[in-house]
mmCIF file of N, CA and C and ligand atoms in Angstrom:
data_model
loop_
_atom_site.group_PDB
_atom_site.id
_atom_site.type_symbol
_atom_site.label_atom_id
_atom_site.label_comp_id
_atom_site.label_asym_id
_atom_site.label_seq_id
_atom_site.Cartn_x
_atom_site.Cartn_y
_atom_site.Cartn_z
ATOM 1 N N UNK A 1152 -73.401 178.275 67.326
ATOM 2 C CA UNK A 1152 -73.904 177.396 68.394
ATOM 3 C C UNK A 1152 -75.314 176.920 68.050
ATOM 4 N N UNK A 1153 -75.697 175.914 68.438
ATOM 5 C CA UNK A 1153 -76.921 175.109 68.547
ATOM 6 C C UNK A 1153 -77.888 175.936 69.035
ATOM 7 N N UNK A 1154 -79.076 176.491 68.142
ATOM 8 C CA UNK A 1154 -80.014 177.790 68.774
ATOM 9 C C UNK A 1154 -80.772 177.250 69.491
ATOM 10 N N UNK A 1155 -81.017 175.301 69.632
ATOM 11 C CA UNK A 1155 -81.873 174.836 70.050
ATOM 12 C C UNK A 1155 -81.221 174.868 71.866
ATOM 13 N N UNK A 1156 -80.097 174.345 71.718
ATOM 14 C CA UNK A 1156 -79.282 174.611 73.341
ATOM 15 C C UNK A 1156 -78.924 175.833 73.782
ATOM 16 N N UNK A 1157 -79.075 177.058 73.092
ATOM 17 C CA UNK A 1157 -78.760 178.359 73.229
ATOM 18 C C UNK A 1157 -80.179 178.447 74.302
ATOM 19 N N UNK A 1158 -81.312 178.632 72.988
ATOM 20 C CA UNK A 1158 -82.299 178.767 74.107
ATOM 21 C C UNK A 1158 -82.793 178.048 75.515
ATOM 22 N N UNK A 1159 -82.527 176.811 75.686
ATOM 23 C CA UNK A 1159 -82.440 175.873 76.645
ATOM 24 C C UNK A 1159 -81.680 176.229 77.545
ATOM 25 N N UNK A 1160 -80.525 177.261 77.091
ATOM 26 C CA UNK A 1160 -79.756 177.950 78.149
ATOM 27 C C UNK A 1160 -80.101 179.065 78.952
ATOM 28 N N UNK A 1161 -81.059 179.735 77.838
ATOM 29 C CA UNK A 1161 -81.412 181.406 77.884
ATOM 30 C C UNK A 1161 -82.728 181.102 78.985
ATOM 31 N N UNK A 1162 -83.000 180.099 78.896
ATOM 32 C CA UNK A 1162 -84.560 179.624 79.934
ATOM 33 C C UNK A 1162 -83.982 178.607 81.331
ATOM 34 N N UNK A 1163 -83.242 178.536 81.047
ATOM 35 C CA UNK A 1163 -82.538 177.958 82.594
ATOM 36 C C UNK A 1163 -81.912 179.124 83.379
ATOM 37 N N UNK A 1164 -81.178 179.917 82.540
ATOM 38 C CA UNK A 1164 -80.506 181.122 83.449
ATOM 39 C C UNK A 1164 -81.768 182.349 83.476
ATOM 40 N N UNK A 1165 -83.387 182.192 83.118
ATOM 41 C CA UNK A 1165 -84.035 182.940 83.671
ATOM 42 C C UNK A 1165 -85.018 182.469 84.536
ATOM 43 N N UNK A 1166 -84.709 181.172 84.775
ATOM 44 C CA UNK A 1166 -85.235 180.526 85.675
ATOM 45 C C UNK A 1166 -84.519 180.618 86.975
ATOM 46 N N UNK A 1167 -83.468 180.873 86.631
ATOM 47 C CA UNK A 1167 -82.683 180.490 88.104
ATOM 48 C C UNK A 1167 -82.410 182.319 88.457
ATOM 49 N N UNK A 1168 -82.544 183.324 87.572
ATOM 50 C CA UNK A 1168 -82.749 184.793 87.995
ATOM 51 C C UNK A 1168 -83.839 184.722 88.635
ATOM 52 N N UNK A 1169 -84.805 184.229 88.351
ATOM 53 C CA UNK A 1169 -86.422 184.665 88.788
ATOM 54 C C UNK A 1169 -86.475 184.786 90.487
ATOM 55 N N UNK A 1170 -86.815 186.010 91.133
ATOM 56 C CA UNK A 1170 -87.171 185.701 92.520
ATOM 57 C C UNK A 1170 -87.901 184.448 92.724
ATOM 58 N N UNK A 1171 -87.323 183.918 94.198
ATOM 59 C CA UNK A 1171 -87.935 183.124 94.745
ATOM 60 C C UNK A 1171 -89.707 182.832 94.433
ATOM 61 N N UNK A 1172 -90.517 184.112 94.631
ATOM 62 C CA UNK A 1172 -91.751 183.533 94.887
ATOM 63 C C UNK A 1172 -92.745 183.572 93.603
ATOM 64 N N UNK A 1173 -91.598 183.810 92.442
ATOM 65 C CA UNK A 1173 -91.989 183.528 91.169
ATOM 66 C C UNK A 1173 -92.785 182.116 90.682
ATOM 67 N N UNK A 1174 -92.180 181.611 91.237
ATOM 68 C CA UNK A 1174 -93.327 179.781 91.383
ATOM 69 C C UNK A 1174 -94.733 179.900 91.918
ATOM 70 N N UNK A 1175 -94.645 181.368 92.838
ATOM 71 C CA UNK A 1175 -96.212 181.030 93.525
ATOM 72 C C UNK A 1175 -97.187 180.777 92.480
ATOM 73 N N UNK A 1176 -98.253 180.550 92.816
ATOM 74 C CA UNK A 1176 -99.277 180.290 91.919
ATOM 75 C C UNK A 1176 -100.445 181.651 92.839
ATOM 76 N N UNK A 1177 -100.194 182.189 92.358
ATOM 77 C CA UNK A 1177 -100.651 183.980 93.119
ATOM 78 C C UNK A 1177 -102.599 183.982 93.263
ATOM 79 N N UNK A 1178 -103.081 183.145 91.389
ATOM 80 C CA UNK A 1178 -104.121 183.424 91.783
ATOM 81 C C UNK A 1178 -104.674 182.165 92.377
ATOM 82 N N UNK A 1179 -103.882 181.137 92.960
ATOM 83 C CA UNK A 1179 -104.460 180.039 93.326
ATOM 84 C C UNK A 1179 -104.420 180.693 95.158
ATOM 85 N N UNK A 1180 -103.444 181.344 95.077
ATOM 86 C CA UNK A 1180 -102.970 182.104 96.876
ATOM 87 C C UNK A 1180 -104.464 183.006 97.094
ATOM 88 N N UNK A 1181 -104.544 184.148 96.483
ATOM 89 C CA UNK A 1181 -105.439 184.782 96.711
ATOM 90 C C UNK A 1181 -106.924 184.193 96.703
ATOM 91 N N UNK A 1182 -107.214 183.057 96.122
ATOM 92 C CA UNK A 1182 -108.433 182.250 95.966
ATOM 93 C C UNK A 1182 -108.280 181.534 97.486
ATOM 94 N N UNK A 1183 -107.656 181.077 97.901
ATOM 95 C CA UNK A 1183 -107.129 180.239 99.364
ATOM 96 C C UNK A 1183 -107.520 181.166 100.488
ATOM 97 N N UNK A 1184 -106.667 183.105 100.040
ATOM 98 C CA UNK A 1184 -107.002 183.988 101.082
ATOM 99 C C UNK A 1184 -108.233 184.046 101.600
ATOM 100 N N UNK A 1185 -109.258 184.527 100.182
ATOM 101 C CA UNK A 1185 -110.771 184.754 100.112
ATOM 102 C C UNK A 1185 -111.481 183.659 100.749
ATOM 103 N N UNK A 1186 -110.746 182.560 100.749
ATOM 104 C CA UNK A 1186 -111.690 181.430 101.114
ATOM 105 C C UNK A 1186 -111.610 181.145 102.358
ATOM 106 N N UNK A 1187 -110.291 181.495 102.836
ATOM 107 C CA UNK A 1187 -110.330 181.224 104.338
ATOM 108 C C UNK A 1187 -109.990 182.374 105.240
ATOM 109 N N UNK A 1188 -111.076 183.622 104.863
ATOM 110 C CA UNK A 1188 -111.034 184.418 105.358
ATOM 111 C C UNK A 1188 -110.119 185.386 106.133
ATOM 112 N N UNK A 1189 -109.344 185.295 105.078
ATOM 113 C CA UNK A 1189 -107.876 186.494 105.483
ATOM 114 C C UNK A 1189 -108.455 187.851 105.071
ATOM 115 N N UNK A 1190 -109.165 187.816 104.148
ATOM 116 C CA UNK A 1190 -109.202 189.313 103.671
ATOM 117 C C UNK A 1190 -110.727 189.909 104.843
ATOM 118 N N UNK A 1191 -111.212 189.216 105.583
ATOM 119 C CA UNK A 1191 -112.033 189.604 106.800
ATOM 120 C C UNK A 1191 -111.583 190.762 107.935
ATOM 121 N N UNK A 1192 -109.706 190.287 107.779
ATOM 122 C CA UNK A 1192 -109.066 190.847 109.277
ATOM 123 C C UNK A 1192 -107.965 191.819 108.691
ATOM 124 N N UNK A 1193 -107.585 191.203 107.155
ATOM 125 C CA UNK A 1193 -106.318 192.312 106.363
ATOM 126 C C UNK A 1193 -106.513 192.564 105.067
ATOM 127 N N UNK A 1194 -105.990 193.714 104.992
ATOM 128 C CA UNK A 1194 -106.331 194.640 103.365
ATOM 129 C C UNK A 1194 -104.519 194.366 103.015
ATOM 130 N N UNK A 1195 -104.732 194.482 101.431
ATOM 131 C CA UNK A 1195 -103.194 194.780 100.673
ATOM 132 C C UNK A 1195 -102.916 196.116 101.321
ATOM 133 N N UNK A 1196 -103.268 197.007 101.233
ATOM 134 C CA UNK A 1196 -102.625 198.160 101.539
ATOM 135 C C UNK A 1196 -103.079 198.924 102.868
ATOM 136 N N UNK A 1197 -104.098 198.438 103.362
ATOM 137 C CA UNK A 1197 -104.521 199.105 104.374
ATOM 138 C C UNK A 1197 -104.759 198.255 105.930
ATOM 139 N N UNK A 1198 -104.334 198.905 107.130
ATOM 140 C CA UNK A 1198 -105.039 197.928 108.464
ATOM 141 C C UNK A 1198 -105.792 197.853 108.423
ATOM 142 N N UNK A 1199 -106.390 196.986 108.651
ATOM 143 C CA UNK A 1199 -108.135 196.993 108.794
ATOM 144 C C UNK A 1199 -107.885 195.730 110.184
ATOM 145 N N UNK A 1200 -108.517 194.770 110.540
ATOM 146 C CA UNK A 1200 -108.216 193.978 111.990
ATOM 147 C C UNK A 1200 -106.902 194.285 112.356
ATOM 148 N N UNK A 1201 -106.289 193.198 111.524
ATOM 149 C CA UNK A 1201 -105.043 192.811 110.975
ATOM 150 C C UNK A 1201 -103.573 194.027 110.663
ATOM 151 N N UNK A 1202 -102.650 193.728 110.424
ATOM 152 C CA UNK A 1202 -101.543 194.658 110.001
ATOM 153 C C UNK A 1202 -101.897 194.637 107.972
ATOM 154 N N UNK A 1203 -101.590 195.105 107.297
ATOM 155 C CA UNK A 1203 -101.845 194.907 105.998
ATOM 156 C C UNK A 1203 -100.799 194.082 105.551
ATOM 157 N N UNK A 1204 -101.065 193.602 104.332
ATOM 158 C CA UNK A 1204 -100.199 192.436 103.864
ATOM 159 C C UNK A 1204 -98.298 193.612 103.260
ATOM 160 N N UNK A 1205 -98.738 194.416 103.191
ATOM 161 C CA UNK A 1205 -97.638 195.235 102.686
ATOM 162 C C UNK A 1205 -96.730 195.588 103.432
ATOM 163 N N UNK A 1206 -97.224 195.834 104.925
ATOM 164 C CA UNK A 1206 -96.616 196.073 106.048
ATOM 165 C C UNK A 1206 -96.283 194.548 106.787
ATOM 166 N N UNK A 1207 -96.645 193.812 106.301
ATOM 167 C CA UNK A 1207 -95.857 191.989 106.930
ATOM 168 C C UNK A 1207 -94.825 192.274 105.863
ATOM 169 N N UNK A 1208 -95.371 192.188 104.551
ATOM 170 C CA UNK A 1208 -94.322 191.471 103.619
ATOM 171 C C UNK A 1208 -92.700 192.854 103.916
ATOM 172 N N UNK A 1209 -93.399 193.631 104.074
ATOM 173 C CA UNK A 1209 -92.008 194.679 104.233
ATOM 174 C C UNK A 1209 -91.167 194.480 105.919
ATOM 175 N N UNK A 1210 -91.757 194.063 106.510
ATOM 176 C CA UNK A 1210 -91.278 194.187 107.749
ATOM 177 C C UNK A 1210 -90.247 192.774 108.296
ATOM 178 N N UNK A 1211 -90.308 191.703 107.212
ATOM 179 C CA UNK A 1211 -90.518 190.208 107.003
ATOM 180 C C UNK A 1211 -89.458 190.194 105.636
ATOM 181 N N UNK A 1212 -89.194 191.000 105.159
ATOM 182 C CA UNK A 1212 -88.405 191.344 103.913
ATOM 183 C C UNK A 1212 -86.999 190.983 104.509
ATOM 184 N N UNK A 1213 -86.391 189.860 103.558
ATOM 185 C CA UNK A 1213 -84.988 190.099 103.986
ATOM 186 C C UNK A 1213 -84.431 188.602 104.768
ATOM 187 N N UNK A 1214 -85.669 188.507 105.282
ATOM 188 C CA UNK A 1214 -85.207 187.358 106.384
ATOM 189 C C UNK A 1214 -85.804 185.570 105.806
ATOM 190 N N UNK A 1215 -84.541 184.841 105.936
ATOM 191 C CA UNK A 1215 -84.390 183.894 105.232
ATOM 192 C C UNK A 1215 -85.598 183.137 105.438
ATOM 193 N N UNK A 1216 -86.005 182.837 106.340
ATOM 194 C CA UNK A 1216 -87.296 182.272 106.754
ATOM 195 C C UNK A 1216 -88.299 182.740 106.402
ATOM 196 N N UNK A 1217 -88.279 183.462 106.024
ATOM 197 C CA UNK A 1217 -89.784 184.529 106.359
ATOM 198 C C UNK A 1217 -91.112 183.631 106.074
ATOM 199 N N UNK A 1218 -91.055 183.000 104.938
ATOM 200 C CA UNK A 1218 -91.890 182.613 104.080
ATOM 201 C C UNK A 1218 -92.958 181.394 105.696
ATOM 202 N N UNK A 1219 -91.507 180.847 106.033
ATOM 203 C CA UNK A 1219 -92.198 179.500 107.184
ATOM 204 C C UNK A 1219 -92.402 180.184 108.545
ATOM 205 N N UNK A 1220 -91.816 181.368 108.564
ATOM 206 C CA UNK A 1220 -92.384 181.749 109.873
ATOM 207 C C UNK A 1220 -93.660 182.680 109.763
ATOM 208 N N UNK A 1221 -94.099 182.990 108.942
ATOM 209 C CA UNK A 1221 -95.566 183.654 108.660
ATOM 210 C C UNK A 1221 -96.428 182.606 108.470
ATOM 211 N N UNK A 1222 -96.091 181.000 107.850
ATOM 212 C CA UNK A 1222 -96.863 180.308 107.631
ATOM 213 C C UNK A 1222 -97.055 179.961 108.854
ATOM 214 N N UNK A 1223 -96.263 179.463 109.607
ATOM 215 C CA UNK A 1223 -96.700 179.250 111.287
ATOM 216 C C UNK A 1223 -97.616 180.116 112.241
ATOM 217 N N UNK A 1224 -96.984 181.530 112.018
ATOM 218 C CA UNK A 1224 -97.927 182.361 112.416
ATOM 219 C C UNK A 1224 -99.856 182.433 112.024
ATOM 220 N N UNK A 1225 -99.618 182.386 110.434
ATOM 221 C CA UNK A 1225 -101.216 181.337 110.274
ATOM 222 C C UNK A 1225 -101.531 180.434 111.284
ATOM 223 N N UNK A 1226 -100.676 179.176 110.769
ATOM 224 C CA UNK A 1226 -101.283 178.034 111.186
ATOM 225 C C UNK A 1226 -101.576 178.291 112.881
ATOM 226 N N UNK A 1227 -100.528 178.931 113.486
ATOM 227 C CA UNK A 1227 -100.609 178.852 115.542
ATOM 228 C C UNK A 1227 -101.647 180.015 116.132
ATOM 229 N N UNK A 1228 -101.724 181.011 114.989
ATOM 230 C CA UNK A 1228 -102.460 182.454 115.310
ATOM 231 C C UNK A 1228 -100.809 183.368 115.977
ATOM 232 N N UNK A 1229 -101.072 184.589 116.150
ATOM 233 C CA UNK A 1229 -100.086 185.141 116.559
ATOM 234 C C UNK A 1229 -100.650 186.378 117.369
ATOM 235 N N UNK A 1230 -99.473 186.727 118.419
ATOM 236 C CA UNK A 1230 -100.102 187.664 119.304
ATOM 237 C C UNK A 1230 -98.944 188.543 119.439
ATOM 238 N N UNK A 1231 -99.500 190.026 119.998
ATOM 239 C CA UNK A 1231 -97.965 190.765 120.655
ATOM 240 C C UNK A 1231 -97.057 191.348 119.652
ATOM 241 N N UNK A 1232 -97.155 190.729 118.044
ATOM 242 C CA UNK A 1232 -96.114 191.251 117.312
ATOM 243 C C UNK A 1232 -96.645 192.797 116.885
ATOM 244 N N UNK A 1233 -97.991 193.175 116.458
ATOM 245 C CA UNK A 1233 -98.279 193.977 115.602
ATOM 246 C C UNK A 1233 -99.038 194.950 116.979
ATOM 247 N N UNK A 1234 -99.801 194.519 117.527
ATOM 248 C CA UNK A 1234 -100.526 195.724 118.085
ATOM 249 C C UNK A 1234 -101.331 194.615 119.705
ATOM 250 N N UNK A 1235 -102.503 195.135 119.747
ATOM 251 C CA UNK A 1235 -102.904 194.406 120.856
ATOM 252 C C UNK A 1235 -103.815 193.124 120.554
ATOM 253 N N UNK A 1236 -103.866 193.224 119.687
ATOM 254 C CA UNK A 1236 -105.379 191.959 118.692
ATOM 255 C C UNK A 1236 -104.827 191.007 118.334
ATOM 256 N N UNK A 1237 -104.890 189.841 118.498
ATOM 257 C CA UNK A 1237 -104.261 188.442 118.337
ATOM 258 C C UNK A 1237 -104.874 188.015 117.038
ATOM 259 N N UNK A 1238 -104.255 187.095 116.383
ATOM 260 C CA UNK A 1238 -104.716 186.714 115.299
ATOM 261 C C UNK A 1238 -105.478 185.132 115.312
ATOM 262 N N UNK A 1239 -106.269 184.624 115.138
ATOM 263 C CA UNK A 1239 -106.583 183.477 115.787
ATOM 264 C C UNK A 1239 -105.777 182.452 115.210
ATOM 265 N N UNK A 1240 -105.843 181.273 115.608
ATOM 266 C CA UNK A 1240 -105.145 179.974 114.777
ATOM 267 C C UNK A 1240 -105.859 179.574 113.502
ATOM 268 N N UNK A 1241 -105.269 178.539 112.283
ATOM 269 C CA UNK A 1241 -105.966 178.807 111.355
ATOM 270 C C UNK A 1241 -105.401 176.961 111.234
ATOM 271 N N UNK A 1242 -106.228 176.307 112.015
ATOM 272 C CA UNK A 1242 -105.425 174.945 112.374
ATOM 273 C C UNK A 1242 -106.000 173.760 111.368
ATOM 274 N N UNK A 1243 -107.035 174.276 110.376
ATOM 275 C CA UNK A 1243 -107.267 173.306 109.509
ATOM 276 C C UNK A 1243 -106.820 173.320 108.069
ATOM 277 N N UNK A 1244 -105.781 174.354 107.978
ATOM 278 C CA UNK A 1244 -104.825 174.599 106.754
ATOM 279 C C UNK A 1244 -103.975 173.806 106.318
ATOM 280 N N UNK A 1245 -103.623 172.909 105.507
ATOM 281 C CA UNK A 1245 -102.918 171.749 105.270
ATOM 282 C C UNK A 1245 -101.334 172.274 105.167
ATOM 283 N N UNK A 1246 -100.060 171.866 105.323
ATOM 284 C CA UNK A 1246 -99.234 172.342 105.304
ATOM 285 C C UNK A 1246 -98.622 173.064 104.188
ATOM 286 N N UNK A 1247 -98.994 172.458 102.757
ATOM 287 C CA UNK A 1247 -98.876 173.123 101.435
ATOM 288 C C UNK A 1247 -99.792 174.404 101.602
ATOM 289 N N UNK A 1248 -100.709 174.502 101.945
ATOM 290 C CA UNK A 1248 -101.550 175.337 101.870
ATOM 291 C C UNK A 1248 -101.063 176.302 103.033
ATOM 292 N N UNK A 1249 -100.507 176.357 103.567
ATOM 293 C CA UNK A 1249 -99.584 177.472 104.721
ATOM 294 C C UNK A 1249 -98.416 177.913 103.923
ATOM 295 N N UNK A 1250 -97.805 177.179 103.392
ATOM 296 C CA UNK A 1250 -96.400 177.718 103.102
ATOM 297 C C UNK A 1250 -96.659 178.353 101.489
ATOM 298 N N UNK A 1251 -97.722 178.174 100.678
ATOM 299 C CA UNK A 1251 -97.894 178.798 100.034
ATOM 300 C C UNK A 1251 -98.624 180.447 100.547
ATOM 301 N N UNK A 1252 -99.448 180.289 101.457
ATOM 302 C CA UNK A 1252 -99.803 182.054 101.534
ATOM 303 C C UNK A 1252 -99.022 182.606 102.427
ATOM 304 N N UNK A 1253 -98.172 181.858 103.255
ATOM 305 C CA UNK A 1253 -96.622 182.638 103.742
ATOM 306 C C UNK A 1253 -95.841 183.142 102.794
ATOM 307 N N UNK A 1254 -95.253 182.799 101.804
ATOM 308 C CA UNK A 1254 -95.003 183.046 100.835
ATOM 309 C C UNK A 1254 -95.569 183.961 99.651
ATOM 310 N N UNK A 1255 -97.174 184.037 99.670
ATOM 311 C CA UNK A 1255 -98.263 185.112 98.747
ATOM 312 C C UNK A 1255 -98.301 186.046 99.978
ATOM 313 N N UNK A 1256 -98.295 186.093 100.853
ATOM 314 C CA UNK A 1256 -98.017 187.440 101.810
ATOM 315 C C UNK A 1256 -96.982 188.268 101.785
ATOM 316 N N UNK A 1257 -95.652 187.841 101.276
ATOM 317 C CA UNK A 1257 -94.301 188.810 100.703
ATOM 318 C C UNK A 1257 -94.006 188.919 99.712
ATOM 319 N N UNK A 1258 -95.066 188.330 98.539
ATOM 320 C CA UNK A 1258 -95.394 189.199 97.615
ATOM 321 C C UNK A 1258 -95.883 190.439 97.595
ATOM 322 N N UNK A 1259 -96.329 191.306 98.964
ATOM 323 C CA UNK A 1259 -97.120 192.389 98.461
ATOM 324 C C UNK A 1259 -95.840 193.318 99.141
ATOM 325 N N UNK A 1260 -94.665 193.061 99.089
ATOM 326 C CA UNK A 1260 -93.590 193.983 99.559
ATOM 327 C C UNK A 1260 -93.267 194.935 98.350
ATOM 328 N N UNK A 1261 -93.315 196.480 98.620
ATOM 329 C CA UNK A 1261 -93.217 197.246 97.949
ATOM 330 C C UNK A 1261 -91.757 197.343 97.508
HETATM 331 C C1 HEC B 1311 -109.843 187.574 113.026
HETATM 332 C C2 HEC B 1311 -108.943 188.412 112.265
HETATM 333 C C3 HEC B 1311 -107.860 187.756 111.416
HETATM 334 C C4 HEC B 1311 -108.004 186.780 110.456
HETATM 335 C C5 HEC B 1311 -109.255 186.047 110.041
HETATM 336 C C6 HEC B 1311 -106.679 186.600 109.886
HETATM 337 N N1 HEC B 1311 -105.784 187.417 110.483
HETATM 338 FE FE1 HEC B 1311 -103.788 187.523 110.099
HETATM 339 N N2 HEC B 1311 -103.553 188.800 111.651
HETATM 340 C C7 HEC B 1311 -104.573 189.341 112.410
HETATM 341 C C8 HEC B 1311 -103.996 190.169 113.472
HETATM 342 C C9 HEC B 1311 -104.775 190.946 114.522
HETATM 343 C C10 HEC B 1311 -102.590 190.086 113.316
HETATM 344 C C11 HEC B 1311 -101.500 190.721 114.209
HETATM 345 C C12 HEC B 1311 -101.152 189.701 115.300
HETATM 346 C C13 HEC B 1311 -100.010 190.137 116.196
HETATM 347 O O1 HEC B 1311 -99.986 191.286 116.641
HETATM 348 O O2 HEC B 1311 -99.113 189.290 116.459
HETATM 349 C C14 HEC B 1311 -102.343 189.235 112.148
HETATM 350 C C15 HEC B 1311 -101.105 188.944 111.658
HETATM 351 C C16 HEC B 1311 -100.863 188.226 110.490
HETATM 352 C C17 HEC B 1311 -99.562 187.970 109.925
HETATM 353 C C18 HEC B 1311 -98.222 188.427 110.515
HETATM 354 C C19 HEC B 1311 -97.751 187.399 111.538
HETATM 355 C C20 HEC B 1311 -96.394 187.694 112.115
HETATM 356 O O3 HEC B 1311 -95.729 186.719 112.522
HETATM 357 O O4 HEC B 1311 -95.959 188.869 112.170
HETATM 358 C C21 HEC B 1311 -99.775 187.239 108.779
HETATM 359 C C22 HEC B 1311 -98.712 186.714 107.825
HETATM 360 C C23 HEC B 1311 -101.186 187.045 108.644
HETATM 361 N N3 HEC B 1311 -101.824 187.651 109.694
HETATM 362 C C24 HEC B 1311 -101.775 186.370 107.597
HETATM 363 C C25 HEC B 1311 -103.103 185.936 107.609
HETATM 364 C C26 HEC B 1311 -103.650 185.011 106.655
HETATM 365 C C27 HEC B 1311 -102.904 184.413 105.475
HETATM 366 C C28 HEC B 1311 -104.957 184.816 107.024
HETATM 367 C C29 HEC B 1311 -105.956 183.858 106.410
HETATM 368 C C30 HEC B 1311 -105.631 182.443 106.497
HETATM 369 C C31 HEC B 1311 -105.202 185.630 108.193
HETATM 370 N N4 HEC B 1311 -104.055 186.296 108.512
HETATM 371 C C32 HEC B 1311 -106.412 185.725 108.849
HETATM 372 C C33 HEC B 1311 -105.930 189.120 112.248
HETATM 373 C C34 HEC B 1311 -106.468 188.148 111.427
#
């Protein structure tokens, strides 16, 4: 066989294995976090304001949406799910820029 279409094959079928949030651009996510002050209210591994990103991405695991309903939860703020502390709204986030750290938030699922 053609090694040149072999490999062209071998990189399409590990493209299409790759989890979903393999596209993120992780350190462009975490540069976005720092900047718009996520890491103020939540730790990777620990509560600190916030629930930790390990405990969203695990709890959020599974469910087809997840990615757009955490980005909403950014963008609207969220209340009632985690404890008594509301999260504020985060209403000047452009929509790419939501659905990417919805998405860098279930990356940290163990
Ligand atoms: C002022 C503190 C604060 C800041 C800043 C903050 N959060 Fe939160 N976040 C919280 C709290 C508190 C909760 C839990 C809210 C609840 O109980 O519904 C939360 C919950 C969440 C959730 C889970 C929402 C859900 O639907 O279960 C995600 C995802 C999240 N935060 C991501 C972020 C990201 C990304 C940023 C930065 C853009 C950010 N947070 C900034 C305090 C904060």
């Amino acid at each position: 066989m053609n090694t040149l279409l072999t490999a062209a094959a071998a990189l399409a079928l590990s493209a299409a294995l790759a989890p979903a949030h393999a596209s993120l651009d992780l350190n462009k996510a975490t540069e976005l976090a720092k900047a718009s002050g996520c890491y103020s209210c939540h730790a990777p591994d620990e509560k600190i304001v916030g629930p930790s990103f390990k405990s969203i991405a695990n709890k959020y695991a599974g469910e087809a949406d997840a990615a757009a309903t955490l980005a909403q939860s950014v963008q609207n703020g969220s209340r009632g799910k985690w404890g008594r502390v509301p999260m504020p709204p985060h209403g000047s986030l452009s929509p790419a820029d939501l659905k990417l750290l919805g998405g860098w938030v279930l990356t940290f699922k163990d």
